[in-house]
PDB file of C-alpha atoms in Angstrom:
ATOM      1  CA  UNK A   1      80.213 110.315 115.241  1.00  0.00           C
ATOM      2  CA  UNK A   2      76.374 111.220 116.126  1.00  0.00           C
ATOM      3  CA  UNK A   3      75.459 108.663 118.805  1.00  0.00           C
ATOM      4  CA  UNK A   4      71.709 108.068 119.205  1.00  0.00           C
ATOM      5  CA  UNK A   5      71.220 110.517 121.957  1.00  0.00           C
ATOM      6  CA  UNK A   6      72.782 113.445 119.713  1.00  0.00           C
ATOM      7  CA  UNK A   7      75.555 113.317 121.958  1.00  0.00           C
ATOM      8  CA  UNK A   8      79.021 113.373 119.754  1.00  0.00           C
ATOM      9  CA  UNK A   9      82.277 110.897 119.678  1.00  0.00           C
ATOM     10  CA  UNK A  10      85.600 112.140 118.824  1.00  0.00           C
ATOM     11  CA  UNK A  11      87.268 109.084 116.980  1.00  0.00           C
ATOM     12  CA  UNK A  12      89.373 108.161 114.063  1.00  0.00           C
ATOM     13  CA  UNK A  13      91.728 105.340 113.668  1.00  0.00           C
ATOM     14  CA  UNK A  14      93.173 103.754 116.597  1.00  0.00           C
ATOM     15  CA  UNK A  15      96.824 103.666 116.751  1.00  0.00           C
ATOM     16  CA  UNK A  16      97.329 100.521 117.762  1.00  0.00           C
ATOM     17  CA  UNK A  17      94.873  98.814 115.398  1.00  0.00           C
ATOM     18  CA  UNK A  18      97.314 100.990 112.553  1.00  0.00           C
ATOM     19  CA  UNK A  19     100.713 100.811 113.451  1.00  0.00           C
ATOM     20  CA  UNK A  20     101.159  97.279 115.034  1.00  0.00           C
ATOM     21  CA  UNK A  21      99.932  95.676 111.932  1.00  0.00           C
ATOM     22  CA  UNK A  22     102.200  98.055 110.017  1.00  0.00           C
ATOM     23  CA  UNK A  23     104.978  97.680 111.732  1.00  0.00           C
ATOM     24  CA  UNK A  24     104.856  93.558 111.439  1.00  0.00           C
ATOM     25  CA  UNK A  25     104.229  93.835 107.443  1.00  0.00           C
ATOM     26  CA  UNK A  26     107.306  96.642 107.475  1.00  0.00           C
ATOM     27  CA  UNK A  27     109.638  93.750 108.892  1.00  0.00           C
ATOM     28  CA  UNK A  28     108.410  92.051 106.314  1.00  0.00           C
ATOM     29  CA  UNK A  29     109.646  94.522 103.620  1.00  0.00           C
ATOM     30  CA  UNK A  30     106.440  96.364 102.687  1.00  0.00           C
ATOM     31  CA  UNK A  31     105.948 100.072 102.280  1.00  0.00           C
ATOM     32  CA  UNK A  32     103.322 102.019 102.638  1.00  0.00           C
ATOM     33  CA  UNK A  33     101.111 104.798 100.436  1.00  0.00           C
ATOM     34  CA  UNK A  34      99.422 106.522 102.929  1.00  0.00           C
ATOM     35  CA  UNK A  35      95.685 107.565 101.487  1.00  0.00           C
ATOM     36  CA  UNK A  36      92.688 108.953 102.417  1.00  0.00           C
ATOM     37  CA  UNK A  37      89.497 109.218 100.205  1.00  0.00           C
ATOM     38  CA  UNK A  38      89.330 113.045 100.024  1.00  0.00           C
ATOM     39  CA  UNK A  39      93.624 113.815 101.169  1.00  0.00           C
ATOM     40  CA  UNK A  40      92.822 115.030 104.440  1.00  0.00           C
ATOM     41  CA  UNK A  41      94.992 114.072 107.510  1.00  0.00           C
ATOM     42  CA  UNK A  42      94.710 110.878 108.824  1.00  0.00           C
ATOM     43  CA  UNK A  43      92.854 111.034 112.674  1.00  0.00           C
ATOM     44  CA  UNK A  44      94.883 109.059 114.302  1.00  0.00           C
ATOM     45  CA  UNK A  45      93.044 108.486 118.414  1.00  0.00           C
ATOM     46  CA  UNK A  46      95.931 109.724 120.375  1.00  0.00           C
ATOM     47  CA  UNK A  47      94.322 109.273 123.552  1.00  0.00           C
ATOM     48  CA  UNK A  48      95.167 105.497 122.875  1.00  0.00           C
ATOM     49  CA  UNK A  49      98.481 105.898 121.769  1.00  0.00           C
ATOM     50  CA  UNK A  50     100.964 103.166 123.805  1.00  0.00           C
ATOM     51  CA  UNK A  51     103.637 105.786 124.302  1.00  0.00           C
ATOM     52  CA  UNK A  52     105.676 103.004 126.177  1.00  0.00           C
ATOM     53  CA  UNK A  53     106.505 101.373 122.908  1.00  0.00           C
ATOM     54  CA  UNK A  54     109.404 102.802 121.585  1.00  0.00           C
ATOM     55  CA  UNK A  55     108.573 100.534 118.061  1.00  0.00           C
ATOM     56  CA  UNK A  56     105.137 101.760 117.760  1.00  0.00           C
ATOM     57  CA  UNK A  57     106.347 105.103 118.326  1.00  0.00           C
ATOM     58  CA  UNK A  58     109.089 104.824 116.012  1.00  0.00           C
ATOM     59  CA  UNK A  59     106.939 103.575 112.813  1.00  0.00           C
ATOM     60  CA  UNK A  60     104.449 106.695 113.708  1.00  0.00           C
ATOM     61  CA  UNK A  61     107.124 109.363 113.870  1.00  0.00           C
ATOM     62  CA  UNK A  62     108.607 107.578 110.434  1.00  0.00           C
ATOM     63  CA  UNK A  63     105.132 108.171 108.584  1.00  0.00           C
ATOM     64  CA  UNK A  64     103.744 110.759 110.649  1.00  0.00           C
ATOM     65  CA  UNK A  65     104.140 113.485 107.381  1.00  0.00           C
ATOM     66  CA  UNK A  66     102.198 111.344 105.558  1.00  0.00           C
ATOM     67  CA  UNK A  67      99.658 110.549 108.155  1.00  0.00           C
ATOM     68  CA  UNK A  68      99.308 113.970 108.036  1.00  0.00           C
ATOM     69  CA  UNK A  69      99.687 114.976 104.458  1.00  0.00           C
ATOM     70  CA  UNK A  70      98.184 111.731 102.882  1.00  0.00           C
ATOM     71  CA  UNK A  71      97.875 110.989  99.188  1.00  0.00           C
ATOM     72  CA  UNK A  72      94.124 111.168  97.993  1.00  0.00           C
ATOM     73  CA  UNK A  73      92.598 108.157  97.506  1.00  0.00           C
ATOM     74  CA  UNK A  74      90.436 109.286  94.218  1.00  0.00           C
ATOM     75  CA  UNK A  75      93.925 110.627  93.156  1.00  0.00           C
ATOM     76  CA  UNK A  76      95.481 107.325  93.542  1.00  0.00           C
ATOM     77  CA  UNK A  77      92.434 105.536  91.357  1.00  0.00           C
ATOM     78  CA  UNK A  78      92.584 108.032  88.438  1.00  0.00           C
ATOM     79  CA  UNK A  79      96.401 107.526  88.514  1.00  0.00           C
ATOM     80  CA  UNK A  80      95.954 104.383  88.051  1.00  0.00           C
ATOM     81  CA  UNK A  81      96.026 101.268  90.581  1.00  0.00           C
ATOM     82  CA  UNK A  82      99.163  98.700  89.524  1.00  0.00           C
ATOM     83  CA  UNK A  83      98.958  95.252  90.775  1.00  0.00           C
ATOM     84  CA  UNK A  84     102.653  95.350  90.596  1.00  0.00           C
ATOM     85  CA  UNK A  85     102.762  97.854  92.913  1.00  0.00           C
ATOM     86  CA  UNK A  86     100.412  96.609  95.799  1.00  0.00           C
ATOM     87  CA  UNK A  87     100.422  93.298  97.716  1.00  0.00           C
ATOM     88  CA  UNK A  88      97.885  94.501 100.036  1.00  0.00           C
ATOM     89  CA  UNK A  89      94.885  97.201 101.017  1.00  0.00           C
ATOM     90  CA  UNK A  90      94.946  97.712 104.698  1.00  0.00           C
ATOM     91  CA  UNK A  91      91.733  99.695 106.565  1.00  0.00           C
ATOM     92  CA  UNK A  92      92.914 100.322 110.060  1.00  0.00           C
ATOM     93  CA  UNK A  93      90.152  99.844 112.639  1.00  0.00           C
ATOM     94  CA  UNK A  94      88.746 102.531 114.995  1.00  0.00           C
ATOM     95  CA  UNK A  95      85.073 103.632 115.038  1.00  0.00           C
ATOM     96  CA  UNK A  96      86.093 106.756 112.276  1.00  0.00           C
ATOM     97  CA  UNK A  97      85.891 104.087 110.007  1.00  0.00           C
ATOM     98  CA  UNK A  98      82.193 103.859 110.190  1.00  0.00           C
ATOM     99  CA  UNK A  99      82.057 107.378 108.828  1.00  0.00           C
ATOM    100  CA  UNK A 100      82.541 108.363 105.659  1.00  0.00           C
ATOM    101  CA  UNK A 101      83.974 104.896 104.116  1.00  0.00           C
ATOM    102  CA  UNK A 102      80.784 102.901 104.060  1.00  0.00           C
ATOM    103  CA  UNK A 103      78.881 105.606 101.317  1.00  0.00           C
ATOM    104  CA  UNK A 104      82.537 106.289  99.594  1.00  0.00           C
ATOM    105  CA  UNK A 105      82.004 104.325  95.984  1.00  0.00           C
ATOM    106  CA  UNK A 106      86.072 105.179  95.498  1.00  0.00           C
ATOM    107  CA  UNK A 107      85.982 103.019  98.633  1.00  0.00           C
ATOM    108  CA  UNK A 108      84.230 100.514  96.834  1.00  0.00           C
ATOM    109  CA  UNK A 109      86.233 100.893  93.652  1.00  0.00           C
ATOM    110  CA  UNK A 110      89.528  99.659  95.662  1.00  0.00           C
ATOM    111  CA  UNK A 111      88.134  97.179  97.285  1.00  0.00           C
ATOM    112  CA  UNK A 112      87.073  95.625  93.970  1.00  0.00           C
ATOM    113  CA  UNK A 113      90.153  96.148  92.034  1.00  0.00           C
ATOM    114  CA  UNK A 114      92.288  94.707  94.754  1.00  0.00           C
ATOM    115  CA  UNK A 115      89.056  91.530  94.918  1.00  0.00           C
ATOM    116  CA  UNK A 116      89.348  91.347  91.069  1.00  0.00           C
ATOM    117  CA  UNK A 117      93.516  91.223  90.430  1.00  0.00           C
ATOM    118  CA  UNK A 118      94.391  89.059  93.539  1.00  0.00           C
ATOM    119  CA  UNK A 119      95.301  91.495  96.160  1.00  0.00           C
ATOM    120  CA  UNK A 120      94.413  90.705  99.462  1.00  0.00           C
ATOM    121  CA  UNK A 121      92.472  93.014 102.298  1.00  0.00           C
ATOM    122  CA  UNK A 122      93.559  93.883 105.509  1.00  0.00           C
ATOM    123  CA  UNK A 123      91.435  95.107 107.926  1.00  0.00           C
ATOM    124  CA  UNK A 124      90.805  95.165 111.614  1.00  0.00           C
ATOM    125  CA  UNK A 125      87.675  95.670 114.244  1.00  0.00           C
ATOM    126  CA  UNK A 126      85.681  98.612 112.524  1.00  0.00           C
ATOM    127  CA  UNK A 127      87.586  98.586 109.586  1.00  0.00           C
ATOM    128  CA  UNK A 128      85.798  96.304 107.515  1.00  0.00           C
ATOM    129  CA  UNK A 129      82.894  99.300 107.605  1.00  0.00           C
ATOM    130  CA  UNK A 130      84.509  99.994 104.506  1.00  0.00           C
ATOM    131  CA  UNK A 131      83.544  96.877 103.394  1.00  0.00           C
ATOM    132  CA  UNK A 132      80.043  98.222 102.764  1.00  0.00           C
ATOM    133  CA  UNK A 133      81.121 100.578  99.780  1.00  0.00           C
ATOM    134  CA  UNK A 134      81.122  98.085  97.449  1.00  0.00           C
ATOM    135  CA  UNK A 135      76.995  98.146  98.019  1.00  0.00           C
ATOM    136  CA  UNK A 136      76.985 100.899  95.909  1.00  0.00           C
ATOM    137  CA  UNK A 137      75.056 101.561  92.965  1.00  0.00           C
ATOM    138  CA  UNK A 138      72.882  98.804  93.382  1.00  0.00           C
ATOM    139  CA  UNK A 139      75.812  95.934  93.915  1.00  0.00           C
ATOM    140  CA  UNK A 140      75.835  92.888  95.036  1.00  0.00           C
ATOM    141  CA  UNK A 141      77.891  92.425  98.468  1.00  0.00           C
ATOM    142  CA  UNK A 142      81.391  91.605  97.429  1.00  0.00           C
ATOM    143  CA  UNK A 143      82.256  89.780 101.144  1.00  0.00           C
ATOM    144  CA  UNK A 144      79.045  87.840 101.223  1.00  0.00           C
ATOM    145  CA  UNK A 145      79.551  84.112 102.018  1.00  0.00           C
ATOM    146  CA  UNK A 146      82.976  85.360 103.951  1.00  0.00           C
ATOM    147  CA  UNK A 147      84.593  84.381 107.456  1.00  0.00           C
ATOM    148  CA  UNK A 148      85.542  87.578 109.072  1.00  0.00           C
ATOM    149  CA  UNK A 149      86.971  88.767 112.179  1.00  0.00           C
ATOM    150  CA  UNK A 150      84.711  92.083 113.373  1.00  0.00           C
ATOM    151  CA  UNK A 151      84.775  93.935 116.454  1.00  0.00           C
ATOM    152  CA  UNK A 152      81.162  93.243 118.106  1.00  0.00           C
ATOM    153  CA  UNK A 153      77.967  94.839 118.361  1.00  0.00           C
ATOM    154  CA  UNK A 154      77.406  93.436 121.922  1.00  0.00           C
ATOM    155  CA  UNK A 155      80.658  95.010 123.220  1.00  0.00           C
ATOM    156  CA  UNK A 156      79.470  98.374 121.636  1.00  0.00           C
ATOM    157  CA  UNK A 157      76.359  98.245 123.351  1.00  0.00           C
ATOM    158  CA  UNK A 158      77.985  97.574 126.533  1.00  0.00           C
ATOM    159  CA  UNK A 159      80.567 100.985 125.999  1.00  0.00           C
ATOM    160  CA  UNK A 160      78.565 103.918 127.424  1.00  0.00           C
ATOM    161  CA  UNK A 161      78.381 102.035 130.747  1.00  0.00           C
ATOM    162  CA  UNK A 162      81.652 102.458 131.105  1.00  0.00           C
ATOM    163  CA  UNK A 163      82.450 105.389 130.002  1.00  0.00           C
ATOM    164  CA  UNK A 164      83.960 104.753 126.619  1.00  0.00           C
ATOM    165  CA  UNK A 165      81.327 105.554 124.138  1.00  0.00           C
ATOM    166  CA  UNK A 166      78.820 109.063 125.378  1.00  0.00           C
ATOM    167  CA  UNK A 167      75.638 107.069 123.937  1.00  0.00           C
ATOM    168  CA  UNK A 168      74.459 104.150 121.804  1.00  0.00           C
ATOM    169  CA  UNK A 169      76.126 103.746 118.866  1.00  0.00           C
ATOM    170  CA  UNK A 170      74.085 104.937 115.396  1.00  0.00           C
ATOM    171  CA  UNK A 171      73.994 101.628 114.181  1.00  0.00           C
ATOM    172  CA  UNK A 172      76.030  98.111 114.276  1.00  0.00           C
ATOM    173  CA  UNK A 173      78.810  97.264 111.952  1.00  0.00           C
ATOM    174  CA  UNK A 174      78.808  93.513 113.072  1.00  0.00           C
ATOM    175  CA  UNK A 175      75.138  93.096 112.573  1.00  0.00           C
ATOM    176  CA  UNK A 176      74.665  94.162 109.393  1.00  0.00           C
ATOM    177  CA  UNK A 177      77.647  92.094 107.872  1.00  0.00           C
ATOM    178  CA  UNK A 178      75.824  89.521 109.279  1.00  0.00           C
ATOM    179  CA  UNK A 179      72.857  90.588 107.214  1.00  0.00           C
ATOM    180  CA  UNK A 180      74.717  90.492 104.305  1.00  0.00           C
ATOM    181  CA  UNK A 181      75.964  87.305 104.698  1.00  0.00           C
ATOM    182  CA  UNK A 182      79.004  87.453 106.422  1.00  0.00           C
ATOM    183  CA  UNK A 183      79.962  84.313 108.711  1.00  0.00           C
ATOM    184  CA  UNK A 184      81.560  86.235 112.094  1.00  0.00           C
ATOM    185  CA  UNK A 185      84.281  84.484 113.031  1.00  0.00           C
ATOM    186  CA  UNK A 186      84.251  85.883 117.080  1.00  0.00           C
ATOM    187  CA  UNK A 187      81.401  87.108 119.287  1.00  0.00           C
ATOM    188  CA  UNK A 188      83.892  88.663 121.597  1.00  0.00           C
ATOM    189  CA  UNK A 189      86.408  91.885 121.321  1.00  0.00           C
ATOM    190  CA  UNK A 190      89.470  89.524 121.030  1.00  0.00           C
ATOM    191  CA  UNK A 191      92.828  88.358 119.645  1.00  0.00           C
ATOM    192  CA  UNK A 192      90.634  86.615 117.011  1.00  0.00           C
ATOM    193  CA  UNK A 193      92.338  86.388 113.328  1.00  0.00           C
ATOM    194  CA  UNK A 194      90.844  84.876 110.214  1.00  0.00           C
ATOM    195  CA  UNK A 195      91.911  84.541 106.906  1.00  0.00           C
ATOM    196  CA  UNK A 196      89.475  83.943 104.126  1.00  0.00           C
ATOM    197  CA  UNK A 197      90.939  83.903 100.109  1.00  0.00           C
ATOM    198  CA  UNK A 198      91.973  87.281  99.971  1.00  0.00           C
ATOM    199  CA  UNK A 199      90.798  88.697 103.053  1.00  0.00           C
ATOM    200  CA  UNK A 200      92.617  88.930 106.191  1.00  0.00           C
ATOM    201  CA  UNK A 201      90.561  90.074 109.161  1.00  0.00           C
ATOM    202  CA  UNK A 202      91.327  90.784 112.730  1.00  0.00           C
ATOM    203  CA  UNK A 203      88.747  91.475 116.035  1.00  0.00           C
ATOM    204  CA  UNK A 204      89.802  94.102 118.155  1.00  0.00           C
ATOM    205  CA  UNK A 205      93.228  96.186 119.197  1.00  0.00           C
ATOM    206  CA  UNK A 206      93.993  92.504 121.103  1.00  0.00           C
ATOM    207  CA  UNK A 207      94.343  91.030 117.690  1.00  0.00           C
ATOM    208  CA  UNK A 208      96.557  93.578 116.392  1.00  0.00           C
ATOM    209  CA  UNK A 209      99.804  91.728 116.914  1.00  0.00           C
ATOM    210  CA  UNK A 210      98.012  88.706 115.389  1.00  0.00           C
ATOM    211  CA  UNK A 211      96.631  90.474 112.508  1.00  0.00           C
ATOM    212  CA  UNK A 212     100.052  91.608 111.587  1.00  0.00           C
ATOM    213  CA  UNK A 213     101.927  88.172 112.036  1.00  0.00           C
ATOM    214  CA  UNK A 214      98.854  86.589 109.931  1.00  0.00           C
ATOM    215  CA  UNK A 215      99.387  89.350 107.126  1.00  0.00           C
ATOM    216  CA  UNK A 216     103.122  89.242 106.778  1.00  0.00           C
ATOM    217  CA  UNK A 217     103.212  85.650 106.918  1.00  0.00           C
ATOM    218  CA  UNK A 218     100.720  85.168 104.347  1.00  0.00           C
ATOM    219  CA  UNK A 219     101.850  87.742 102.183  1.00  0.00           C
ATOM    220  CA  UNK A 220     105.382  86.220 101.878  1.00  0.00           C
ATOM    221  CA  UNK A 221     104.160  82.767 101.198  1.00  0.00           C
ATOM    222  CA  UNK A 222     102.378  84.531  98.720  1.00  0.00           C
ATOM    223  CA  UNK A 223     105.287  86.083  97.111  1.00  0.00           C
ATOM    224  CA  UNK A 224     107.725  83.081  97.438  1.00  0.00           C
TER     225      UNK A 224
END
């Protein structure tokens, strides 16, 4: 990621942000297709890997081939998308997914498929970046007049001065959601959770464990 000052960011999907959720929705009895838009390796952000957890660290080593040798995600679409097959779309946070995602009309595709056959979303802090896909070609904003759970602009702006970020970040996720009509549900980088119809939205990597409670939960009373 290009920061404002040119400097670069190495980033992907945090690890934490992916696997807790997953491994709460796993207890639950879900699998997982692991898919990115073009089949390229997941980027999972190591450096914030909790390497104490021995259940975070199992559920990685269990789908680390496929982290690494994911399906395609336009693959997936021209296979053809079952509702029988999916109870959920997950986007893992991290600030990678403000790359690529937001321009990806596949991206987009999904996330209306999964809107239009009652599939819930998943997503967490800069996940819902992808959310922005479905602008494409001219469409209206398919999460506008929605309560979500985003990580915040303000925190972002605060990162360099600590260390975490090299620069100012290109632009803000949480401000333009709010532009397109999204109701923020948190103005800090918190355990916040929120469900609204179909969408399930968490803050930050504190609302991980939250995220994945909210998701399995809902899912099964879903499925019962």
């Amino acid at each position: 990621m290009k920061m404002q000052n040119g400097k670069l960011f190495s980033t992907g999907n945090h690890p934490v942000e992916t696997l807790v959720p997953m491994l709460h929705l796993k207890e639950a009895g879900y699998e997982f297709d692991i898919s990115t838009p073009n089949g390229k390796p997941a980027v999972i952000e190591m450096w914030a890997f909790p390497r104490q957890d021995v259940h975070v660290k199992a559920i990685y080593t269990e789908y680390k081939d496929r982290f690494e040798k994911p399906m395609s995600l336009n693959e997936l679409v021209v296979d053809g998308l079952n509702i029988e097959d999916y109870a959920a779309v997950f986007i893992p946070g991290g600030h990678g997914a403000m790359l690529g995602l937001p321009e990806d009309d596949v991206v987009g595709s999904v996330l209306n498929w999964a809107h239009d056959n009652g599939v819930f979303t998943i997503s967490i802090c800069h996940g819902p970046a992808a959310f922005l896909s479905t602008l494409i070609n001219g469409n209206d904003f398919l999460y506008q007049g929605y309560k979500m759970a985003v990580f915040p602009d303000s925190v972002d702006a605060q990162s360099p001065f600590i260390g975490y970020l090299p620069g100012k970040m290109p632009w803000g996720l949480s401000e333009k959601l709010k532009e397109l009509g999204v109701n923020l549900a948190n103005s800090k980088a918190d355990n916040t959770v929120c469900r609204d119809r179909l969408l399930i939205t968490g803050a930050s990597p504190l609302a991980a464990d939250a995220l994945g409670k909210l998701a399995s939960e809902t899912l099964a009373s879903v499925r019962t």
